Amino acid sequence: MEDIRVFPLSCVVQNYAWGKVGLESEVAKLVIGDEPQAVIGHDQHYAELWMGAHPKGDASIKDNRIPQRTLGQWIAENPACLGLKVKDTFHGQLPFLFKVLSVNTALSIQAHPNRELAVQLHTQFPEHYPDSNHKPEMAIAITHFEGLCGFRPVEEISAFLKTVPEFHTLVGNEASEELQNNANNPPRAAQALKMCFTRMMNCEKKVFVDQLNMLVKRITDDEEAGKDTLGSYGKLLLRLNSEYPGDIGCFSIFFLNHMILEPGQAMFLGASEPHAYLSGDCIECMACSDNTVRAGLTPKYIDVNTLCEMLNYTPSPASSKVFPCTQDCSDPFVYLYNPAVPDFSVMRIEIPTTVKDYTVNPVDSASILLVVSGEAIATAPPSQTDLILRKGSVIFISANESVLLRVTSTGGITMYRACCLL
């Protein structure tokens, strides 16, 4: 039988309610790009495309010469495909989950535990924390993308406490003064920030709902009067309240950096980093885990105490949260996003119109390749079978395998590749 080590995948779509609808969703566009006969429901939510071997979304293999039906089954039978270091380090498991997200309404205010806390939470509350792994993740914009990430600088939060009285009421005088008095003392500022955030998150529901309603009315009145509400993030607050009426998470915009990413820009979300995705489409890569601690903007299980205890309260500007990519010194068409975690790295491969033949170089790791635009014919030694790649195509590449591309589209081709560079 042929030794097939590169093959196409059919990946799982998650239809969460926060996802974009129909062909407004980049996920849906990718699905129909790869499978033109696929039926896209005009009122169906297409939130996430899962590319990997996670038990809740194990990709199907689209090659009838391969007896295993799913990627997870094939890796279990062929663990050498992972690469020696990856196989040994991650006990024969693919260490990452690769995704595309299409966000219409906000995802929860959340953070992910480190390994030590993940073990503890899984032991105590397995129904809410289903595994014992950490979950660092990275989001790379493929359209205009909006999110929240990390605590703002103290001076920005203090300014909101002075100019947004409803926010000040929830935090309280004592915590507000503690933050303002320690702005230039980083350890004490972090402690004061924790006090402020914890006080707000633990407010009685009637109190924060009343204050939110007052703030919504004030901003609505100001906008109707033609006043500028940009400084208090008025439009964003009204939008979040329309999506999650009366939710304490609406006030998180005064604590967390408001991030706007353009295509190709990224943010890395390490352990205990507070964040939320608000709108847009992105590539996401993460350690293979389902552990999320949530505290607002969600109908799911909320664990305020755990979140407030675990967070990284180091304030920093939004600009510091944009994760840089580096151009590969040996391949000018590859841009590498390589965070300081062992589980994953992501490459953006942009082949221009002037290049018609290109080799996807081997790495000592299994990888998953997604085409986001353009078309090519791919050939992988030793099978020499041609694969037609177009927008939405996903292929699995075993460790130390190369893929030869003959670009057939006139506008070049853009791809993202997830792997594990130990």
Short mmCIF file of C-alpha atoms in Angstrom, two decimals:
data_model
loop_
_atom_site.label_atom_id
_atom_site.label_comp_id
_atom_site.label_asym_id
_atom_site.label_seq_id
_atom_site.Cartn_x
_atom_site.Cartn_y
_atom_site.Cartn_z
CA MET A 1 0.00 0.00 0.00
CA GLU A 2 1.17 3.56 -0.76
CA ASP A 3 2.82 5.43 2.11
CA ILE A 4 0.54 8.48 2.27
CA ARG A 5 1.84 11.16 4.61
CA VAL A 6 0.12 14.25 3.19
CA PHE A 7 -3.64 14.25 2.75
CA PRO A 8 -6.70 16.54 2.67
CA LEU A 9 -9.05 17.01 5.61
CA SER A 10 -12.73 17.81 6.01
CA CYS A 11 -12.99 19.86 9.17
CA VAL A 12 -15.70 20.34 11.79
CA VAL A 13 -17.86 23.49 11.91
CA GLN A 14 -19.16 24.72 15.26
CA ASN A 15 -22.45 26.61 15.04
CA TYR A 16 -22.26 28.66 18.24
CA ALA A 17 -24.80 31.48 18.60
CA TRP A 18 -22.12 34.22 18.65
CA GLY A 19 -20.94 33.28 15.15
CA LYS A 20 -21.60 35.20 11.96
CA VAL A 21 -24.59 34.11 9.92
CA GLY A 22 -24.56 32.49 6.49
CA LEU A 23 -22.07 33.78 3.95
CA GLU A 24 -21.26 36.78 6.14
CA SER A 25 -19.06 34.26 7.98
CA GLU A 26 -15.51 33.62 6.81
CA VAL A 27 -15.95 30.09 8.18
CA ALA A 28 -18.89 29.52 5.80
CA LYS A 29 -16.93 31.02 2.89
CA LEU A 30 -14.04 28.63 3.56
CA VAL A 31 -16.40 25.65 3.77
CA ILE A 32 -18.09 26.41 0.45
CA GLY A 33 -14.75 27.36 -1.14
CA ASP A 34 -13.43 23.87 -0.50
CA GLU A 35 -16.76 22.05 -0.99
CA PRO A 36 -18.77 24.00 -3.60
CA GLN A 37 -21.71 21.60 -3.20
CA ALA A 38 -21.97 22.35 0.55
CA VAL A 39 -25.28 23.91 1.60
CA ILE A 40 -24.85 27.09 3.64
CA GLY A 41 -27.91 28.05 5.68
CA HIS A 42 -28.62 31.78 5.31
CA ASP A 43 -29.83 31.95 8.93
CA GLN A 44 -27.32 29.45 10.37
CA HIS A 45 -24.43 30.58 12.60
CA TYR A 46 -20.96 29.58 11.37
CA ALA A 47 -18.75 30.39 14.36
CA GLU A 48 -15.69 28.14 14.26
CA LEU A 49 -13.85 25.78 11.93
CA TRP A 50 -11.82 23.22 13.91
CA MET A 51 -8.74 21.85 12.16
CA GLY A 52 -7.15 19.13 14.25
CA ALA A 53 -7.73 15.97 16.25
CA HIS A 54 -9.63 17.27 19.28
CA PRO A 55 -12.23 14.69 20.44
CA LYS A 56 -15.02 17.30 20.08
CA GLY A 57 -14.03 18.07 16.50
CA ASP A 58 -11.78 15.41 15.00
CA ALA A 59 -11.22 16.18 11.30
CA SER A 60 -12.25 13.58 8.70
CA ILE A 61 -9.68 12.30 6.21
CA LYS A 62 -10.62 12.90 2.56
CA ASP A 63 -8.53 10.13 1.00
CA ASN A 64 -10.19 6.75 0.50
CA ARG A 65 -6.79 5.01 0.31
CA ILE A 66 -6.40 5.63 4.05
CA PRO A 67 -8.29 3.13 6.24
CA GLN A 68 -8.65 5.44 9.25
CA ARG A 69 -11.61 7.80 9.05
CA THR A 70 -10.36 10.64 11.26
CA LEU A 71 -7.10 12.46 11.83
CA GLY A 72 -7.04 11.43 15.50
CA GLN A 73 -7.35 7.76 14.56
CA TRP A 74 -4.62 8.06 11.92
CA ILE A 75 -2.18 9.79 14.30
CA ALA A 76 -2.83 7.08 16.93
CA GLU A 77 -1.84 4.45 14.35
CA ASN A 78 1.05 6.50 12.92
CA PRO A 79 2.55 8.51 15.82
CA ALA A 80 5.86 8.96 13.99
CA CYS A 81 4.02 11.49 11.79
CA LEU A 82 4.24 13.96 14.68
CA GLY A 83 8.05 14.12 14.57
CA LEU A 84 10.27 12.51 17.19
CA LYS A 85 10.50 15.45 19.62
CA VAL A 86 6.80 16.28 19.37
CA LYS A 87 5.77 12.64 19.78
CA ASP A 88 7.89 12.22 22.91
CA THR A 89 7.08 15.62 24.44
CA PHE A 90 3.32 15.38 23.94
CA HIS A 91 2.90 11.61 24.45
CA GLY A 92 1.85 10.79 20.90
CA GLN A 93 -0.81 13.55 20.69
CA LEU A 94 -1.11 16.44 18.25
CA PRO A 95 -0.39 19.28 20.71
CA PHE A 96 -2.38 22.06 19.04
CA LEU A 97 -5.84 22.85 17.74
CA PHE A 98 -6.03 25.14 14.71
CA LYS A 99 -9.21 27.17 14.13
CA VAL A 100 -10.92 29.89 12.13
CA LEU A 101 -13.35 32.08 14.10
CA SER A 102 -16.08 34.33 12.67
CA VAL A 103 -17.32 36.54 15.50
CA ASN A 104 -20.61 38.42 15.23
CA THR A 105 -21.38 39.05 18.91
CA ALA A 106 -18.91 39.16 21.79
CA LEU A 107 -17.39 36.05 23.30
CA SER A 108 -17.10 35.91 27.09
CA ILE A 109 -14.73 37.84 29.33
CA GLN A 110 -12.36 34.97 30.04
CA ALA A 111 -8.90 33.67 30.79
CA HIS A 112 -7.21 30.29 30.61
CA PRO A 113 -5.44 28.59 33.52
CA ASN A 114 -1.78 27.64 33.67
CA ARG A 115 -0.95 23.94 33.90
CA GLU A 116 -0.90 23.87 37.71
CA LEU A 117 -4.31 25.54 38.05
CA ALA A 118 -5.73 23.46 35.19
CA VAL A 119 -4.90 20.26 37.10
CA GLN A 120 -6.53 21.66 40.24
CA LEU A 121 -9.70 22.86 38.47
CA HIS A 122 -10.09 19.62 36.53
CA THR A 123 -9.76 17.60 39.74
CA GLN A 124 -12.30 19.71 41.64
CA PHE A 125 -14.79 20.60 38.87
CA PRO A 126 -14.39 18.19 35.93
CA GLU A 127 -17.86 19.08 34.64
CA HIS A 128 -16.68 22.67 34.00
CA TYR A 129 -12.96 22.09 33.31
CA PRO A 130 -12.80 18.95 31.17
CA ASP A 131 -9.02 18.39 31.02
CA SER A 132 -5.84 19.15 32.94
CA ASN A 133 -3.97 21.04 30.22
CA HIS A 134 -3.17 24.72 29.91
CA LYS A 135 -4.60 26.67 26.96
CA PRO A 136 -2.37 29.41 25.63
CA GLU A 137 -3.76 30.72 22.35
CA MET A 138 -3.07 33.15 19.55
CA ALA A 139 -5.48 35.10 17.34
CA ILE A 140 -4.35 36.36 13.91
CA ALA A 141 -6.76 38.68 12.13
CA ILE A 142 -7.89 37.75 8.62
CA THR A 143 -10.42 40.60 8.48
CA HIS A 144 -10.76 43.75 10.61
CA PHE A 145 -10.83 42.20 14.11
CA GLU A 146 -11.83 43.64 17.46
CA GLY A 147 -11.14 42.33 20.94
CA LEU A 148 -10.21 43.09 24.53
CA CYS A 149 -6.83 41.99 25.90
CA GLY A 150 -4.98 42.60 29.16
CA PHE A 151 -5.42 45.37 31.71
CA ARG A 152 -5.09 48.94 30.50
CA PRO A 153 -2.41 51.26 31.92
CA VAL A 154 -3.39 52.55 35.38
CA GLU A 155 -3.75 56.13 34.14
CA GLU A 156 -6.40 55.07 31.60
CA ILE A 157 -8.43 53.14 34.20
CA SER A 158 -8.11 56.02 36.67
CA ALA A 159 -9.38 58.42 34.01
CA PHE A 160 -12.48 56.26 33.49
CA LEU A 161 -13.04 56.15 37.26
CA LYS A 162 -13.14 59.97 37.21
CA THR A 163 -15.24 60.45 34.06
CA VAL A 164 -17.66 57.48 34.25
CA PRO A 165 -19.44 57.83 37.63
CA GLU A 166 -21.39 54.57 37.17
CA PHE A 167 -18.11 52.68 36.81
CA HIS A 168 -16.71 54.45 39.90
CA THR A 169 -19.78 53.43 41.91
CA LEU A 170 -19.17 49.74 41.18
CA VAL A 171 -15.47 49.90 42.05
CA GLY A 172 -15.97 52.07 45.15
CA ASN A 173 -14.00 54.96 46.65
CA GLU A 174 -11.49 52.89 48.62
CA ALA A 175 -10.33 50.73 45.72
CA SER A 176 -10.34 53.70 43.31
CA GLU A 177 -8.13 55.77 45.61
CA GLU A 178 -5.80 52.83 46.21
CA LEU A 179 -5.27 52.49 42.45
CA GLN A 180 -4.69 56.21 41.90
CA ASN A 181 -2.30 56.50 44.85
CA ASN A 182 -0.11 53.60 43.66
CA ALA A 183 0.05 54.33 39.95
CA ASN A 184 3.86 54.63 40.07
CA ASN A 185 4.45 51.57 42.25
CA PRO A 186 4.01 48.53 39.94
CA PRO A 187 3.62 45.79 42.62
CA ARG A 188 1.12 47.83 44.63
CA ALA A 189 -0.65 49.03 41.46
CA ALA A 190 -1.22 45.38 40.47
CA GLN A 191 -2.68 44.64 43.91
CA ALA A 192 -4.89 47.73 43.71
CA LEU A 193 -6.02 46.74 40.25
CA LYS A 194 -6.98 43.32 41.56
CA MET A 195 -8.98 44.99 44.33
CA CYS A 196 -10.78 47.25 41.83
CA PHE A 197 -11.65 44.47 39.40
CA THR A 198 -12.72 42.05 42.15
CA ARG A 199 -14.95 44.68 43.79
CA MET A 200 -16.69 45.36 40.49
CA MET A 201 -17.11 41.71 39.56
CA ASN A 202 -18.62 40.91 42.96
CA CYS A 203 -21.17 43.73 43.01
CA GLU A 204 -24.74 42.77 43.81
CA LYS A 205 -26.68 42.22 40.62
CA LYS A 206 -29.27 44.92 41.33
CA VAL A 207 -26.50 47.45 41.90
CA PHE A 208 -24.61 46.81 38.66
CA VAL A 209 -27.79 46.46 36.58
CA ASP A 210 -29.04 49.82 37.89
CA GLN A 211 -25.68 51.47 37.20
CA LEU A 212 -25.48 49.93 33.73
CA ASN A 213 -28.99 51.13 32.89
CA MET A 214 -28.04 54.64 34.08
CA LEU A 215 -24.89 54.61 31.96
CA VAL A 216 -26.74 53.31 28.89
CA LYS A 217 -29.37 56.05 29.27
CA ARG A 218 -26.75 58.76 29.72
CA ILE A 219 -24.75 57.67 26.66
CA THR A 220 -27.91 57.28 24.57
CA ASP A 221 -29.04 60.80 25.57
CA ASP A 222 -25.59 62.21 24.79
CA GLU A 223 -25.53 60.58 21.37
CA GLU A 224 -29.02 61.85 20.56
CA ALA A 225 -27.85 65.32 21.57
CA GLY A 226 -24.91 65.03 19.20
CA LYS A 227 -22.28 64.83 21.93
CA ASP A 228 -19.06 62.87 21.43
CA THR A 229 -19.07 59.64 23.48
CA LEU A 230 -15.88 58.21 21.99
CA GLY A 231 -13.88 58.94 25.14
CA SER A 232 -16.15 56.74 27.22
CA TYR A 233 -16.39 54.06 24.49
CA GLY A 234 -20.09 54.85 24.24
CA LYS A 235 -20.86 53.00 21.01
CA LEU A 236 -19.01 49.89 22.19
CA LEU A 237 -20.81 49.89 25.53
CA LEU A 238 -24.22 50.25 23.85
CA ARG A 239 -23.38 47.42 21.49
CA LEU A 240 -22.28 45.05 24.25
CA ASN A 241 -25.37 45.89 26.30
CA SER A 242 -27.58 45.16 23.29
CA GLU A 243 -25.87 41.76 22.93
CA TYR A 244 -25.82 40.93 26.67
CA PRO A 245 -28.34 43.21 28.42
CA GLY A 246 -27.61 43.87 32.07
CA ASP A 247 -24.29 41.95 32.03
CA ILE A 248 -21.45 43.02 34.34
CA GLY A 249 -19.03 42.24 31.50
CA CYS A 250 -20.13 45.45 29.74
CA PHE A 251 -18.07 47.42 32.28
CA SER A 252 -14.92 45.41 31.45
CA ILE A 253 -14.19 47.80 28.57
CA PHE A 254 -13.01 50.31 31.18
CA PHE A 255 -10.46 47.82 32.54
CA LEU A 256 -9.22 45.99 29.44
CA ASN A 257 -7.35 47.25 26.38
CA HIS A 258 -9.58 47.69 23.33
CA MET A 259 -7.71 45.99 20.48
CA ILE A 260 -8.20 46.63 16.76
CA LEU A 261 -6.24 44.21 14.58
CA GLU A 262 -5.91 44.45 10.82
CA PRO A 263 -5.29 41.34 8.67
CA GLY A 264 -1.99 39.71 9.59
CA GLN A 265 -1.80 41.35 13.03
CA ALA A 266 -1.95 39.04 16.05
CA MET A 267 -2.39 38.93 19.79
CA PHE A 268 -1.07 36.18 22.05
CA LEU A 269 -3.14 35.16 25.08
CA GLY A 270 -0.94 33.48 27.65
CA ALA A 271 -2.07 31.91 30.91
CA SER A 272 -4.22 34.19 33.09
CA GLU A 273 -4.48 36.95 30.46
CA PRO A 274 -8.00 38.46 30.54
CA HIS A 275 -9.51 38.78 27.08
CA ALA A 276 -12.60 38.69 24.92
CA TYR A 277 -13.22 38.61 21.17
CA LEU A 278 -15.78 41.19 20.05
CA SER A 279 -16.11 41.04 16.25
CA GLY A 280 -14.40 39.99 13.04
CA ASP A 281 -12.67 36.91 11.63
CA CYS A 282 -9.41 35.39 12.79
CA ILE A 283 -7.12 32.41 12.60
CA GLU A 284 -6.68 30.92 16.07
CA CYS A 285 -4.18 28.39 17.33
CA MET A 286 -4.08 26.98 20.84
CA ALA A 287 -2.89 24.17 23.02
CA CYS A 288 -5.33 21.27 22.75
CA SER A 289 -7.57 22.05 25.74
CA ASP A 290 -11.11 23.15 26.57
CA ASN A 291 -10.32 24.95 29.84
CA THR A 292 -11.85 28.42 30.00
CA VAL A 293 -12.64 30.47 33.10
CA ARG A 294 -15.47 32.93 32.32
CA ALA A 295 -16.95 35.88 34.17
CA GLY A 296 -19.20 37.87 31.85
CA LEU A 297 -20.70 38.37 28.37
CA THR A 298 -21.79 34.74 28.25
CA PRO A 299 -24.72 32.44 29.02
CA LYS A 300 -22.19 29.72 29.97
CA TYR A 301 -20.89 28.75 33.42
CA ILE A 302 -19.40 31.75 35.23
CA ASP A 303 -16.63 31.36 37.83
CA VAL A 304 -15.97 34.88 39.12
CA ASN A 305 -13.90 33.94 42.16
CA THR A 306 -11.49 31.74 40.21
CA LEU A 307 -11.11 34.36 37.48
CA CYS A 308 -10.43 37.22 39.90
CA GLU A 309 -7.83 35.16 41.78
CA MET A 310 -5.97 33.86 38.72
CA LEU A 311 -5.65 36.92 36.49
CA ASN A 312 -2.45 38.66 35.48
CA TYR A 313 -2.99 42.18 36.85
CA THR A 314 0.05 43.75 35.19
CA PRO A 315 -1.19 46.89 33.39
CA SER A 316 0.22 47.58 29.92
CA PRO A 317 -0.77 49.56 26.81
CA ALA A 318 -2.71 48.07 23.91
CA SER A 319 0.32 48.42 21.63
CA SER A 320 2.25 45.94 23.79
CA LYS A 321 -0.43 43.30 23.22
CA VAL A 322 0.09 43.16 19.45
CA PHE A 323 2.22 40.05 18.91
CA PRO A 324 4.96 40.53 16.29
CA CYS A 325 5.64 38.15 13.46
CA THR A 326 9.08 37.74 11.90
CA GLN A 327 9.99 37.10 8.28
CA ASP A 328 11.73 33.77 7.77
CA CYS A 329 15.37 34.43 6.88
CA SER A 330 15.42 31.41 4.54
CA ASP A 331 12.04 31.99 2.87
CA PRO A 332 10.88 35.58 2.19
CA PHE A 333 7.27 34.42 1.72
CA VAL A 334 6.94 33.02 5.26
CA TYR A 335 6.05 35.11 8.32
CA LEU A 336 6.39 33.29 11.64
CA TYR A 337 4.29 33.81 14.76
CA ASN A 338 6.31 31.97 17.40
CA PRO A 339 5.09 32.49 20.99
CA ALA A 340 7.09 31.40 24.04
CA VAL A 341 5.09 28.19 24.55
CA PRO A 342 6.07 24.76 23.22
CA ASP A 343 2.63 23.73 21.96
CA PHE A 344 2.35 25.62 18.67
CA SER A 345 3.66 28.13 16.16
CA VAL A 346 1.88 29.58 13.13
CA MET A 347 3.28 30.55 9.73
CA ARG A 348 1.62 32.93 7.29
CA ILE A 349 2.70 32.04 3.75
CA GLU A 350 2.07 34.70 1.11
CA ILE A 351 3.16 33.64 -2.38
CA PRO A 352 3.03 36.57 -4.85
CA THR A 353 1.68 36.49 -8.38
CA THR A 354 5.23 36.39 -9.80
CA VAL A 355 5.95 32.96 -8.25
CA LYS A 356 4.38 29.93 -9.91
CA ASP A 357 6.34 27.08 -8.30
CA TYR A 358 6.84 26.93 -4.54
CA THR A 359 7.91 24.33 -1.98
CA VAL A 360 6.27 24.17 1.43
CA ASN A 361 9.41 23.24 3.34
CA PRO A 362 9.56 20.30 5.75
CA VAL A 363 9.60 20.88 9.51
CA ASP A 364 10.23 18.33 12.27
CA SER A 365 6.58 18.45 13.30
CA ALA A 366 3.21 17.47 11.94
CA SER A 367 1.47 20.52 10.53
CA ILE A 368 -1.91 21.61 9.23
CA LEU A 369 -2.11 23.94 6.24
CA LEU A 370 -5.14 26.13 5.42
CA VAL A 371 -5.62 28.05 2.16
CA VAL A 372 -7.38 31.38 2.78
CA SER A 373 -7.10 32.72 -0.79
CA GLY A 374 -5.84 31.57 -4.17
CA GLU A 375 -5.47 28.20 -5.88
CA ALA A 376 -2.68 25.71 -6.51
CA ILE A 377 -2.00 22.10 -7.40
CA ALA A 378 -0.06 20.34 -4.65
CA THR A 379 2.15 17.28 -5.00
CA ALA A 380 3.69 15.47 -2.05
CA PRO A 381 6.46 12.89 -2.49
CA PRO A 382 6.49 9.93 -2.39
CA SER A 383 2.85 9.41 -3.44
CA GLN A 384 3.05 12.02 -6.25
CA THR A 385 -0.75 12.33 -6.16
CA ASP A 386 -1.99 15.79 -7.11
CA LEU A 387 -4.22 17.68 -4.67
CA ILE A 388 -6.23 20.67 -5.87
CA LEU A 389 -5.94 23.46 -3.30
CA ARG A 390 -8.32 26.42 -3.23
CA LYS A 391 -9.82 28.76 -0.65
CA GLY A 392 -10.89 26.61 2.30
CA SER A 393 -8.68 23.60 1.50
CA VAL A 394 -7.03 22.03 4.55
CA ILE A 395 -4.24 19.47 4.35
CA PHE A 396 -2.32 17.51 6.97
CA ILE A 397 1.45 17.32 6.44
CA SER A 398 3.43 14.73 8.37
CA ALA A 399 6.74 15.70 9.98
CA ASN A 400 9.70 16.16 7.61
CA GLU A 401 7.52 16.10 4.47
CA SER A 402 7.65 18.77 1.79
CA VAL A 403 4.78 19.80 -0.50
CA LEU A 404 5.34 21.12 -4.02
CA LEU A 405 2.89 23.77 -5.20
CA ARG A 406 2.12 24.91 -8.70
CA VAL A 407 0.19 28.14 -8.22
CA THR A 408 -2.71 28.36 -10.68
CA SER A 409 -4.50 31.52 -9.49
CA THR A 410 -3.58 34.87 -11.00
CA GLY A 411 -3.54 36.67 -7.64
CA GLY A 412 -1.03 34.49 -5.81
CA ILE A 413 -1.98 32.39 -2.79
CA THR A 414 -2.16 32.98 0.99
CA MET A 415 -2.00 30.12 3.49
CA TYR A 416 -1.65 29.61 7.23
CA ARG A 417 0.28 26.66 8.66
CA ALA A 418 0.15 25.47 12.28
CA CYS A 419 2.98 23.33 13.64
CA CYS A 420 5.08 22.71 16.75
CA LEU A 421 8.65 24.04 16.58
CA LEU A 422 10.42 22.49 19.56
#
